[in-house]
PDB file of C-alpha atoms and ligand atoms in Angstrom:
ATOM      1  CA  MET A 623      -5.767 -19.450   2.896  1.00  0.00           C
ATOM      2  CA  SER A 624      -5.535 -16.039   1.463  1.00  0.00           C
ATOM      3  CA  ASP A 625      -3.131 -15.011  -1.276  1.00  0.00           C
ATOM      4  CA  ILE A 626      -1.475 -12.694   1.175  1.00  0.00           C
ATOM      5  CA  GLN A 627      -0.558 -15.446   3.484  1.00  0.00           C
ATOM      6  CA  GLY A 628       3.332 -15.950   3.518  1.00  0.00           C
ATOM      7  CA  LYS A 629       4.071 -13.218   0.961  1.00  0.00           C
ATOM      8  CA  VAL A 630       7.045 -11.050   1.868  1.00  0.00           C
ATOM      9  CA  VAL A 631       6.168  -7.402   1.564  1.00  0.00           C
ATOM     10  CA  ILE A 632       8.324  -4.369   1.889  1.00  0.00           C
ATOM     11  CA  ILE A 633       6.406  -1.080   2.798  1.00  0.00           C
ATOM     12  CA  THR A 634       8.102   2.117   2.646  1.00  0.00           C
ATOM     13  CA  GLY A 635       6.639   4.987   4.851  1.00  0.00           C
ATOM     14  CA  ALA A 636       5.533   2.393   7.449  1.00  0.00           C
ATOM     15  CA  SER A 637       5.996   4.552  10.429  1.00  0.00           C
ATOM     16  CA  SER A 638       2.611   6.365  10.226  1.00  0.00           C
ATOM     17  CA  GLY A 639      -0.666   6.694   8.309  1.00  0.00           C
ATOM     18  CA  ILE A 640      -1.432   4.628   5.167  1.00  0.00           C
ATOM     19  CA  GLY A 641       1.906   2.675   5.578  1.00  0.00           C
ATOM     20  CA  GLU A 642       1.316   1.759   9.136  1.00  0.00           C
ATOM     21  CA  ALA A 643      -2.423   0.895   8.466  1.00  0.00           C
ATOM     22  CA  THR A 644      -1.342  -1.351   5.622  1.00  0.00           C
ATOM     23  CA  ALA A 645       1.256  -3.088   7.689  1.00  0.00           C
ATOM     24  CA  LYS A 646      -1.361  -3.887  10.358  1.00  0.00           C
ATOM     25  CA  GLU A 647      -3.874  -5.100   7.680  1.00  0.00           C
ATOM     26  CA  LEU A 648      -1.483  -7.269   5.783  1.00  0.00           C
ATOM     27  CA  ALA A 649      -0.030  -8.837   9.003  1.00  0.00           C
ATOM     28  CA  SER A 650      -3.500  -9.807  10.004  1.00  0.00           C
ATOM     29  CA  LYS A 651      -3.818 -11.644   6.711  1.00  0.00           C
ATOM     30  CA  GLY A 652      -0.454 -13.510   7.268  1.00  0.00           C
ATOM     31  CA  ALA A 653       1.986 -11.391   5.326  1.00  0.00           C
ATOM     32  CA  ILE A 654       5.694 -11.318   6.281  1.00  0.00           C
ATOM     33  CA  LEU A 655       6.574  -7.642   6.672  1.00  0.00           C
ATOM     34  CA  VAL A 656       9.628  -5.583   6.151  1.00  0.00           C
ATOM     35  CA  LEU A 657       8.993  -2.192   7.584  1.00  0.00           C
ATOM     36  CA  ALA A 658      11.000   0.897   6.322  1.00  0.00           C
ATOM     37  CA  ALA A 659      11.030   4.542   7.109  1.00  0.00           C
ATOM     38  CA  ARG A 660      13.345   7.069   8.888  1.00  0.00           C
ATOM     39  CA  ARG A 661      11.775   7.100  12.408  1.00  0.00           C
ATOM     40  CA  GLU A 662      13.149   4.104  14.209  1.00  0.00           C
ATOM     41  CA  ASP A 663      11.108   4.451  17.340  1.00  0.00           C
ATOM     42  CA  ARG A 664       7.917   4.183  15.286  1.00  0.00           C
ATOM     43  CA  LEU A 665       8.957   1.276  13.288  1.00  0.00           C
ATOM     44  CA  LYS A 666      10.087  -0.556  16.511  1.00  0.00           C
ATOM     45  CA  GLN A 667       6.683   0.120  18.140  1.00  0.00           C
ATOM     46  CA  LEU A 668       4.859  -1.237  15.081  1.00  0.00           C
ATOM     47  CA  GLN A 669       6.940  -4.263  14.787  1.00  0.00           C
ATOM     48  CA  GLU A 670       6.296  -5.062  18.510  1.00  0.00           C
ATOM     49  CA  GLU A 671       2.497  -4.433  18.011  1.00  0.00           C
ATOM     50  CA  ILE A 672       2.376  -6.911  14.984  1.00  0.00           C
ATOM     51  CA  GLN A 673       4.561  -9.457  16.627  1.00  0.00           C
ATOM     52  CA  ASN A 674       2.368  -9.316  19.859  1.00  0.00           C
ATOM     53  CA  GLY A 675      -0.620  -9.879  17.711  1.00  0.00           C
ATOM     54  CA  GLY A 676       0.902 -13.106  16.284  1.00  0.00           C
ATOM     55  CA  GLY A 677       2.259 -11.578  13.032  1.00  0.00           C
ATOM     56  CA  GLN A 678       5.592 -11.425  11.572  1.00  0.00           C
ATOM     57  CA  ALA A 679       7.597  -8.120  10.917  1.00  0.00           C
ATOM     58  CA  ILE A 680      11.084  -6.800  10.786  1.00  0.00           C
ATOM     59  CA  TYR A 681      12.150  -3.345  10.223  1.00  0.00           C
ATOM     60  CA  LYS A 682      15.020  -1.247   8.539  1.00  0.00           C
ATOM     61  CA  VAL A 683      15.552   2.303   8.993  1.00  0.00           C
ATOM     62  CA  THR A 684      15.535   3.656   5.353  1.00  0.00           C
ATOM     63  CA  ASP A 685      15.662   7.036   3.681  1.00  0.00           C
ATOM     64  CA  VAL A 686      13.866   6.447   0.281  1.00  0.00           C
ATOM     65  CA  THR A 687      15.837   9.375  -1.182  1.00  0.00           C
ATOM     66  CA  SER A 688      18.984   7.231  -0.963  1.00  0.00           C
ATOM     67  CA  ASN A 689      19.428   4.766  -3.691  1.00  0.00           C
ATOM     68  CA  GLU A 690      22.106   2.912  -1.677  1.00  0.00           C
ATOM     69  CA  GLN A 691      19.725   2.634   1.182  1.00  0.00           C
ATOM     70  CA  MET A 692      16.916   1.185  -0.919  1.00  0.00           C
ATOM     71  CA  GLU A 693      19.421  -1.403  -2.372  1.00  0.00           C
ATOM     72  CA  GLU A 694      20.329  -2.227   1.298  1.00  0.00           C
ATOM     73  CA  LEU A 695      16.596  -2.595   2.172  1.00  0.00           C
ATOM     74  CA  ALA A 696      16.059  -5.146  -0.778  1.00  0.00           C
ATOM     75  CA  GLU A 697      19.247  -6.966   0.174  1.00  0.00           C
ATOM     76  CA  PHE A 698      18.261  -7.192   3.923  1.00  0.00           C
ATOM     77  CA  THR A 699      14.767  -8.612   2.858  1.00  0.00           C
ATOM     78  CA  LEU A 700      16.453 -11.130   0.538  1.00  0.00           C
ATOM     79  CA  LYS A 701      18.893 -12.185   3.241  1.00  0.00           C
ATOM     80  CA  SER A 702      16.101 -12.568   5.822  1.00  0.00           C
ATOM     81  CA  PHE A 703      13.504 -14.142   3.866  1.00  0.00           C
ATOM     82  CA  GLY A 704      14.788 -15.213   0.490  1.00  0.00           C
ATOM     83  CA  LYS A 705      12.302 -13.334  -1.660  1.00  0.00           C
ATOM     84  CA  ILE A 706      10.452 -10.077  -2.263  1.00  0.00           C
ATOM     85  CA  ASP A 707       6.860 -10.818  -3.271  1.00  0.00           C
ATOM     86  CA  VAL A 708       5.506  -7.152  -2.955  1.00  0.00           C
ATOM     87  CA  LEU A 709       6.944  -3.712  -2.822  1.00  0.00           C
ATOM     88  CA  VAL A 710       4.405  -1.015  -1.408  1.00  0.00           C
ATOM     89  CA  ASN A 711       6.172   2.177  -2.521  1.00  0.00           C
ATOM     90  CA  ASN A 712       4.106   4.474  -0.018  1.00  0.00           C
ATOM     91  CA  ALA A 713       6.470   6.994   1.515  1.00  0.00           C
ATOM     92  CA  GLY A 714       5.571  10.526   0.481  1.00  0.00           C
ATOM     93  CA  VAL A 715       5.541  14.174   1.469  1.00  0.00           C
ATOM     94  CA  MET A 716       3.088  17.015   0.635  1.00  0.00           C
ATOM     95  CA  PRO A 717       4.519  20.464   1.549  1.00  0.00           C
ATOM     96  CA  HIS A 718       2.048  22.474  -0.605  1.00  0.00           C
ATOM     97  CA  SER A 719       2.745  25.972  -1.555  1.00  0.00           C
ATOM     98  CA  PHE A 720       1.945  28.351  -4.581  1.00  0.00           C
ATOM     99  CA  LEU A 721       4.686  28.425  -7.184  1.00  0.00           C
ATOM    100  CA  TYR A 722       5.381  32.297  -6.900  1.00  0.00           C
ATOM    101  CA  LYS A 723       6.544  31.655  -3.317  1.00  0.00           C
ATOM    102  CA  LYS A 724       9.545  29.636  -4.776  1.00  0.00           C
ATOM    103  CA  GLU A 725       9.813  26.941  -1.988  1.00  0.00           C
ATOM    104  CA  ILE A 726      12.612  25.370  -3.896  1.00  0.00           C
ATOM    105  CA  ASP A 727      13.771  23.128  -0.847  1.00  0.00           C
ATOM    106  CA  ASP A 728      10.066  21.855  -0.697  1.00  0.00           C
ATOM    107  CA  TRP A 729      10.011  21.198  -4.473  1.00  0.00           C
ATOM    108  CA  ASN A 730      13.272  19.220  -4.162  1.00  0.00           C
ATOM    109  CA  LYS A 731      11.972  17.251  -1.276  1.00  0.00           C
ATOM    110  CA  MET A 732       8.772  16.171  -3.075  1.00  0.00           C
ATOM    111  CA  ILE A 733      10.762  15.280  -6.276  1.00  0.00           C
ATOM    112  CA  ASP A 734      13.333  13.252  -4.179  1.00  0.00           C
ATOM    113  CA  VAL A 735      10.920  11.383  -1.974  1.00  0.00           C
ATOM    114  CA  ASN A 736       7.785  11.016  -4.093  1.00  0.00           C
ATOM    115  CA  ILE A 737       9.507  10.355  -7.446  1.00  0.00           C
ATOM    116  CA  LYS A 738      13.099   9.307  -6.923  1.00  0.00           C
ATOM    117  CA  GLY A 739      12.206   7.165  -3.835  1.00  0.00           C
ATOM    118  CA  VAL A 740       9.702   5.325  -5.834  1.00  0.00           C
ATOM    119  CA  LEU A 741      12.187   4.772  -8.781  1.00  0.00           C
ATOM    120  CA  TYR A 742      14.892   3.664  -6.424  1.00  0.00           C
ATOM    121  CA  GLY A 743      12.473   1.169  -4.715  1.00  0.00           C
ATOM    122  CA  ILE A 744      11.443  -0.285  -8.133  1.00  0.00           C
ATOM    123  CA  ALA A 745      15.057  -0.529  -9.193  1.00  0.00           C
ATOM    124  CA  ALA A 746      16.046  -2.242  -5.939  1.00  0.00           C
ATOM    125  CA  VAL A 747      13.281  -5.001  -6.218  1.00  0.00           C
ATOM    126  CA  LEU A 748      13.255  -5.574  -9.937  1.00  0.00           C
ATOM    127  CA  PRO A 749      16.379  -7.758 -10.272  1.00  0.00           C
ATOM    128  CA  SER A 750      14.999 -10.581  -7.969  1.00  0.00           C
ATOM    129  CA  MET A 751      11.480 -10.239  -9.267  1.00  0.00           C
ATOM    130  CA  ARG A 752      12.566 -10.543 -12.828  1.00  0.00           C
ATOM    131  CA  GLU A 753      14.671 -13.703 -12.011  1.00  0.00           C
ATOM    132  CA  ARG A 754      11.688 -15.364 -10.188  1.00  0.00           C
ATOM    133  CA  LYS A 755       9.316 -14.083 -13.052  1.00  0.00           C
ATOM    134  CA  GLU A 756       6.988 -13.035 -10.186  1.00  0.00           C
ATOM    135  CA  GLY A 757       6.259  -9.928  -8.049  1.00  0.00           C
ATOM    136  CA  HIS A 758       4.042  -7.072  -7.389  1.00  0.00           C
ATOM    137  CA  ILE A 759       4.846  -3.474  -7.078  1.00  0.00           C
ATOM    138  CA  ILE A 760       2.271  -1.025  -5.643  1.00  0.00           C
ATOM    139  CA  ASN A 761       2.834   2.531  -5.908  1.00  0.00           C
ATOM    140  CA  VAL A 762       0.880   5.113  -3.867  1.00  0.00           C
ATOM    141  CA  SER A 763      -0.104   8.075  -5.986  1.00  0.00           C
ATOM    142  CA  SER A 764      -3.011  10.268  -5.138  1.00  0.00           C
ATOM    143  CA  VAL A 765      -6.151  11.893  -6.510  1.00  0.00           C
ATOM    144  CA  ALA A 766      -3.557  14.739  -7.071  1.00  0.00           C
ATOM    145  CA  GLY A 767      -2.133  12.256  -9.604  1.00  0.00           C
ATOM    146  CA  HIS A 768      -5.397  12.945 -11.631  1.00  0.00           C
ATOM    147  CA  VAL A 769      -6.223  16.517 -10.751  1.00  0.00           C
ATOM    148  CA  VAL A 770      -4.012  19.594 -10.301  1.00  0.00           C
ATOM    149  CA  GLY A 771      -5.096  22.202  -7.834  1.00  0.00           C
ATOM    150  CA  ALA A 772      -3.824  25.654  -6.974  1.00  0.00           C
ATOM    151  CA  GLY A 773      -1.119  25.260  -4.513  1.00  0.00           C
ATOM    152  CA  SER A 774      -0.598  21.612  -5.118  1.00  0.00           C
ATOM    153  CA  THR A 775       1.212  21.999  -8.364  1.00  0.00           C
ATOM    154  CA  VAL A 776       4.565  20.376  -7.489  1.00  0.00           C
ATOM    155  CA  TYR A 777       2.941  17.641  -5.353  1.00  0.00           C
ATOM    156  CA  ALA A 778       0.507  16.865  -8.092  1.00  0.00           C
ATOM    157  CA  SER A 779       3.287  16.709 -10.601  1.00  0.00           C
ATOM    158  CA  THR A 780       5.153  14.137  -8.513  1.00  0.00           C
ATOM    159  CA  LYS A 781       1.939  12.001  -8.212  1.00  0.00           C
ATOM    160  CA  HIS A 782       1.236  12.265 -11.971  1.00  0.00           C
ATOM    161  CA  ALA A 783       4.671  11.020 -12.321  1.00  0.00           C
ATOM    162  CA  VAL A 784       4.046   7.982 -10.062  1.00  0.00           C
ATOM    163  CA  ARG A 785       1.171   7.031 -12.300  1.00  0.00           C
ATOM    164  CA  ALA A 786       3.432   7.402 -15.440  1.00  0.00           C
ATOM    165  CA  ILE A 787       6.212   5.442 -13.808  1.00  0.00           C
ATOM    166  CA  SER A 788       3.650   2.648 -12.803  1.00  0.00           C
ATOM    167  CA  GLU A 789       2.115   2.472 -16.427  1.00  0.00           C
ATOM    168  CA  GLY A 790       5.698   2.218 -17.903  1.00  0.00           C
ATOM    169  CA  LEU A 791       6.725  -0.407 -15.313  1.00  0.00           C
ATOM    170  CA  ARG A 792       3.523  -2.454 -16.249  1.00  0.00           C
ATOM    171  CA  LYS A 793       4.358  -2.347 -19.902  1.00  0.00           C
ATOM    172  CA  GLU A 794       7.987  -3.081 -19.390  1.00  0.00           C
ATOM    173  CA  GLU A 795       7.548  -6.057 -16.956  1.00  0.00           C
ATOM    174  CA  LEU A 796       4.323  -7.608 -17.823  1.00  0.00           C
ATOM    175  CA  ILE A 797       6.366 -10.212 -19.913  1.00  0.00           C
ATOM    176  CA  ASN A 798       8.101 -11.113 -16.489  1.00  0.00           C
ATOM    177  CA  ASN A 799       4.704 -11.753 -14.727  1.00  0.00           C
ATOM    178  CA  ILE A 800       5.346  -8.571 -12.512  1.00  0.00           C
ATOM    179  CA  ARG A 801       2.263  -6.831 -11.465  1.00  0.00           C
ATOM    180  CA  SER A 802       1.877  -2.995 -11.196  1.00  0.00           C
ATOM    181  CA  THR A 803      -0.707  -1.275  -9.162  1.00  0.00           C
ATOM    182  CA  ILE A 804      -1.484   2.437  -8.573  1.00  0.00           C
ATOM    183  CA  ILE A 805      -3.262   3.428  -5.428  1.00  0.00           C
ATOM    184  CA  SER A 806      -4.808   6.894  -5.566  1.00  0.00           C
ATOM    185  CA  PRO A 807      -6.216   8.033  -2.252  1.00  0.00           C
ATOM    186  CA  GLY A 808      -8.380  11.226  -1.747  1.00  0.00           C
ATOM    187  CA  ALA A 809      -8.258  12.837   1.680  1.00  0.00           C
ATOM    188  CA  VAL A 810      -7.177  10.242   4.355  1.00  0.00           C
ATOM    189  CA  THR A 811      -6.423  10.942   7.986  1.00  0.00           C
ATOM    190  CA  SER A 812      -2.643  10.642   8.530  1.00  0.00           C
ATOM    191  CA  GLU A 813       0.297  12.996   9.459  1.00  0.00           C
ATOM    192  CA  LEU A 814       0.609  14.087   5.847  1.00  0.00           C
ATOM    193  CA  ILE A 815      -1.081  17.461   6.228  1.00  0.00           C
ATOM    194  CA  GLU A 816       1.500  18.432   8.930  1.00  0.00           C
ATOM    195  CA  GLY A 817       3.706  19.175   6.165  1.00  0.00           C
ATOM    196  CA  VAL A 818       1.535  21.937   4.944  1.00  0.00           C
ATOM    197  CA  THR A 819       2.722  25.184   6.653  1.00  0.00           C
ATOM    198  CA  ASP A 820       1.766  27.808   4.127  1.00  0.00           C
ATOM    199  CA  PRO A 821      -0.774  30.089   6.011  1.00  0.00           C
ATOM    200  CA  ASP A 822      -2.684  30.677   2.673  1.00  0.00           C
ATOM    201  CA  LEU A 823      -3.158  26.932   2.326  1.00  0.00           C
ATOM    202  CA  VAL A 824      -3.509  25.485   5.800  1.00  0.00           C
ATOM    203  CA  PRO A 825      -7.154  26.593   6.189  1.00  0.00           C
ATOM    204  CA  VAL A 826      -8.052  25.130   2.631  1.00  0.00           C
ATOM    205  CA  ILE A 827      -6.504  21.816   3.635  1.00  0.00           C
ATOM    206  CA  GLU A 828      -7.942  21.701   7.014  1.00  0.00           C
ATOM    207  CA  LYS A 829     -11.346  22.253   5.433  1.00  0.00           C
ATOM    208  CA  LEU A 830     -10.830  19.395   2.867  1.00  0.00           C
ATOM    209  CA  TYR A 831      -9.593  17.126   5.602  1.00  0.00           C
ATOM    210  CA  GLU A 832     -12.654  17.493   7.696  1.00  0.00           C
ATOM    211  CA  MET A 833     -14.148  14.733   5.485  1.00  0.00           C
ATOM    212  CA  ALA A 834     -10.862  12.648   5.554  1.00  0.00           C
ATOM    213  CA  ILE A 835     -11.531   8.837   5.595  1.00  0.00           C
ATOM    214  CA  GLY A 836      -9.482   6.430   7.640  1.00  0.00           C
ATOM    215  CA  ALA A 837      -6.249   4.882   6.426  1.00  0.00           C
ATOM    216  CA  ASP A 838      -7.608   1.430   6.948  1.00  0.00           C
ATOM    217  CA  SER A 839      -9.758   1.950   3.967  1.00  0.00           C
ATOM    218  CA  ILE A 840      -6.550   2.441   1.812  1.00  0.00           C
ATOM    219  CA  ALA A 841      -4.837  -0.623   3.511  1.00  0.00           C
ATOM    220  CA  ARG A 842      -7.875  -2.574   2.626  1.00  0.00           C
ATOM    221  CA  ALA A 843      -7.614  -1.620  -1.154  1.00  0.00           C
ATOM    222  CA  ILE A 844      -3.856  -2.673  -1.170  1.00  0.00           C
ATOM    223  CA  ALA A 845      -4.851  -5.931   0.366  1.00  0.00           C
ATOM    224  CA  PHE A 846      -7.527  -6.336  -2.391  1.00  0.00           C
ATOM    225  CA  ALA A 847      -4.990  -5.736  -5.125  1.00  0.00           C
ATOM    226  CA  MET A 848      -2.580  -8.188  -3.666  1.00  0.00           C
ATOM    227  CA  GLU A 849      -5.201 -11.030  -2.933  1.00  0.00           C
ATOM    228  CA  GLU A 850      -6.219 -11.450  -6.640  1.00  0.00           C
ATOM    229  CA  PRO A 851      -4.487 -14.537  -8.414  1.00  0.00           C
ATOM    230  CA  ALA A 852      -1.115 -13.812  -9.877  1.00  0.00           C
ATOM    231  CA  ASP A 853      -2.541 -13.637 -13.525  1.00  0.00           C
ATOM    232  CA  VAL A 854      -4.849 -10.808 -12.431  1.00  0.00           C
ATOM    233  CA  ALA A 855      -3.575  -7.296 -12.118  1.00  0.00           C
ATOM    234  CA  ILE A 856      -5.587  -4.545 -10.368  1.00  0.00           C
ATOM    235  CA  ASN A 857      -3.798  -1.680 -12.087  1.00  0.00           C
ATOM    236  CA  GLU A 858      -5.438   1.274 -10.591  1.00  0.00           C
ATOM    237  CA  MET A 859      -7.619   2.234  -7.700  1.00  0.00           C
ATOM    238  CA  ILE A 860      -9.122   5.671  -6.596  1.00  0.00           C
ATOM    239  CA  ILE A 861     -10.374   5.651  -3.072  1.00  0.00           C
ATOM    240  CA  ARG A 862     -11.964   9.007  -2.054  1.00  0.00           C
ATOM    241  CA  PRO A 863     -14.282  10.216   0.678  1.00  0.00           C
ATOM    242  CA  THR A 864     -17.673   9.778  -0.656  1.00  0.00           C
ATOM    243  CA  ARG A 865     -18.253  13.534  -0.337  1.00  0.00           C
ATOM    244  CA  GLN A 866     -14.851  14.768  -1.818  1.00  0.00           C
ATOM    245  CA  GLU A 867     -15.752  16.410  -5.136  1.00  0.00           C
ATOM    246  CA  ARG A 868     -12.195  16.537  -6.845  1.00  0.00           C
TER     247      ARG A 868
HETATM  248  N1  NAP B1212      -3.232  11.235   3.478  1.00  0.00           N
HETATM  249  C1  NAP B1212      -3.674  11.651   2.300  1.00  0.00           C
HETATM  250  O1  NAP B1212      -4.746  12.135   2.223  1.00  0.00           O
HETATM  251  C2  NAP B1212      -3.106  11.061   1.068  1.00  0.00           C
HETATM  252  C3  NAP B1212      -3.811  11.260   0.025  1.00  0.00           C
HETATM  253  C4  NAP B1212      -3.241  10.822  -1.288  1.00  0.00           C
HETATM  254  C5  NAP B1212      -1.998  10.219  -1.180  1.00  0.00           C
HETATM  255  N2  NAP B1212      -1.221  10.052  -0.134  1.00  0.00           N
HETATM  256  C6  NAP B1212      -0.111   9.470  -0.179  1.00  0.00           C
HETATM  257  O2  NAP B1212      -0.041   8.372   0.750  1.00  0.00           O
HETATM  258  C7  NAP B1212       1.213   8.075   1.099  1.00  0.00           C
HETATM  259  C8  NAP B1212       1.520   7.825   2.644  1.00  0.00           C
HETATM  260  O3  NAP B1212       1.093   9.194   3.217  1.00  0.00           O
HETATM  261  P1  NAP B1212       0.324   9.301   4.578  1.00  0.00           P
HETATM  262  O4  NAP B1212      -0.912  10.064   4.224  1.00  0.00           O
HETATM  263  O5  NAP B1212       0.212   7.932   5.187  1.00  0.00           O
HETATM  264  O6  NAP B1212       1.225  10.363   5.437  1.00  0.00           O
HETATM  265  P2  NAP B1212       2.144  10.177   6.783  1.00  0.00           P
HETATM  266  O7  NAP B1212       1.372   9.740   7.798  1.00  0.00           O
HETATM  267  O8  NAP B1212       2.758  11.525   6.861  1.00  0.00           O
HETATM  268  O9  NAP B1212       3.192   9.087   6.201  1.00  0.00           O
HETATM  269  C9  NAP B1212       4.213   9.400   5.211  1.00  0.00           C
HETATM  270  C10 NAP B1212       5.256   8.322   5.640  1.00  0.00           C
HETATM  271  O10 NAP B1212       6.339   8.623   4.601  1.00  0.00           O
HETATM  272  C11 NAP B1212       7.652   8.475   5.312  1.00  0.00           C
HETATM  273  N3  NAP B1212       8.543   9.265   4.673  1.00  0.00           N
HETATM  274  C12 NAP B1212       8.650  10.540   4.442  1.00  0.00           C
HETATM  275  N4  NAP B1212       9.783  10.980   3.870  1.00  0.00           N
HETATM  276  C13 NAP B1212      10.717   9.764   3.866  1.00  0.00           C
HETATM  277  C14 NAP B1212      11.826   9.414   3.484  1.00  0.00           C
HETATM  278  N5  NAP B1212      12.813  10.358   2.984  1.00  0.00           N
HETATM  279  N6  NAP B1212      12.368   8.203   3.513  1.00  0.00           N
HETATM  280  C15 NAP B1212      11.519   7.224   4.081  1.00  0.00           C
HETATM  281  N7  NAP B1212      10.172   7.512   4.497  1.00  0.00           N
HETATM  282  C16 NAP B1212       9.816   8.650   4.287  1.00  0.00           C
HETATM  283  C17 NAP B1212       7.311   8.843   6.595  1.00  0.00           C
HETATM  284  O11 NAP B1212       8.060   8.192   7.666  1.00  0.00           O
HETATM  285  P3  NAP B1212       9.433   8.852   8.331  1.00  0.00           P
HETATM  286  O12 NAP B1212       9.202  10.306   8.587  1.00  0.00           O
HETATM  287  O13 NAP B1212       9.624   8.081   9.572  1.00  0.00           O
HETATM  288  O14 NAP B1212      10.608   8.674   7.480  1.00  0.00           O
HETATM  289  C18 NAP B1212       5.863   8.319   6.882  1.00  0.00           C
HETATM  290  O15 NAP B1212       5.886   6.907   7.347  1.00  0.00           O
HETATM  291  C19 NAP B1212       2.141   9.258   0.486  1.00  0.00           C
HETATM  292  O16 NAP B1212       2.783   8.907  -0.728  1.00  0.00           O
HETATM  293  C20 NAP B1212       1.146  10.276   0.149  1.00  0.00           C
HETATM  294  O17 NAP B1212       1.604  11.198  -0.757  1.00  0.00           O
HETATM  295  C21 NAP B1212      -1.884  10.440   1.115  1.00  0.00           C
END
């Protein structure tokens, strides 16, 4: 029996891309899933697909930028299954632009979803994990959490923040046996690049994503981190296309 079997896992951003692939991978390994995102039709479709394949999943429409909704998501999970073993803080947006273009709404969106959403998620699950002295929080950062490129300054800042938050979390909660994992993907096929609309950056991104790898590779990395015994923490993984230079 794998160490994923029977684990109760919340996945944010489960309605597409990496979140959706992770839900399918973990369901196939016996996890009990709580799917969260804003698009209900997508969540419902994924829930049905998982259930038809013999897996277990429920969903809750959740906007990660709302602390209240993140707390409700944790409460819903605890009411439904009595525990939260793993939170996959995966929801994210990437509307790249150059700083001089002053796309303040996009900056705020990235800060709200990519940073505050991750913090609200952590805050929502920590009380029950601390009480049980057991748990695992997996935060999806990016290669942009390691490398800053022209046009990706704000996105990269948010992804650097995700790594800083994860490391702080690790140090604060190791005493409570709570594991912290940073997943840093390179170019992965998903809907993420649809958020890039700046005409100066669209061709750059399209070129980079010609080499994009499947979201299933990231899903397997997440499963690997979960499968290790509770006294082993896989703290960080970078998963790039082989041909991606930076
Ligand atoms: N694809 C890549 O190349 C790549 C590389 C490095 C890191 N990442 C990271 O991987 C994560 C997943 O992205 P992806 O590539 O799978 O892109 P995606 O297909 O666009 O998925 C993003 C997910 O985030 C959700 N989301 C966005 N805003 C939200 C909000 N306010 N509240 C709740 N959910 C929200 C979306 O669902 P709804 O719209 O239904 O809410 C969607 O399910 C992100 O953190 C991204 O930064 C991706």
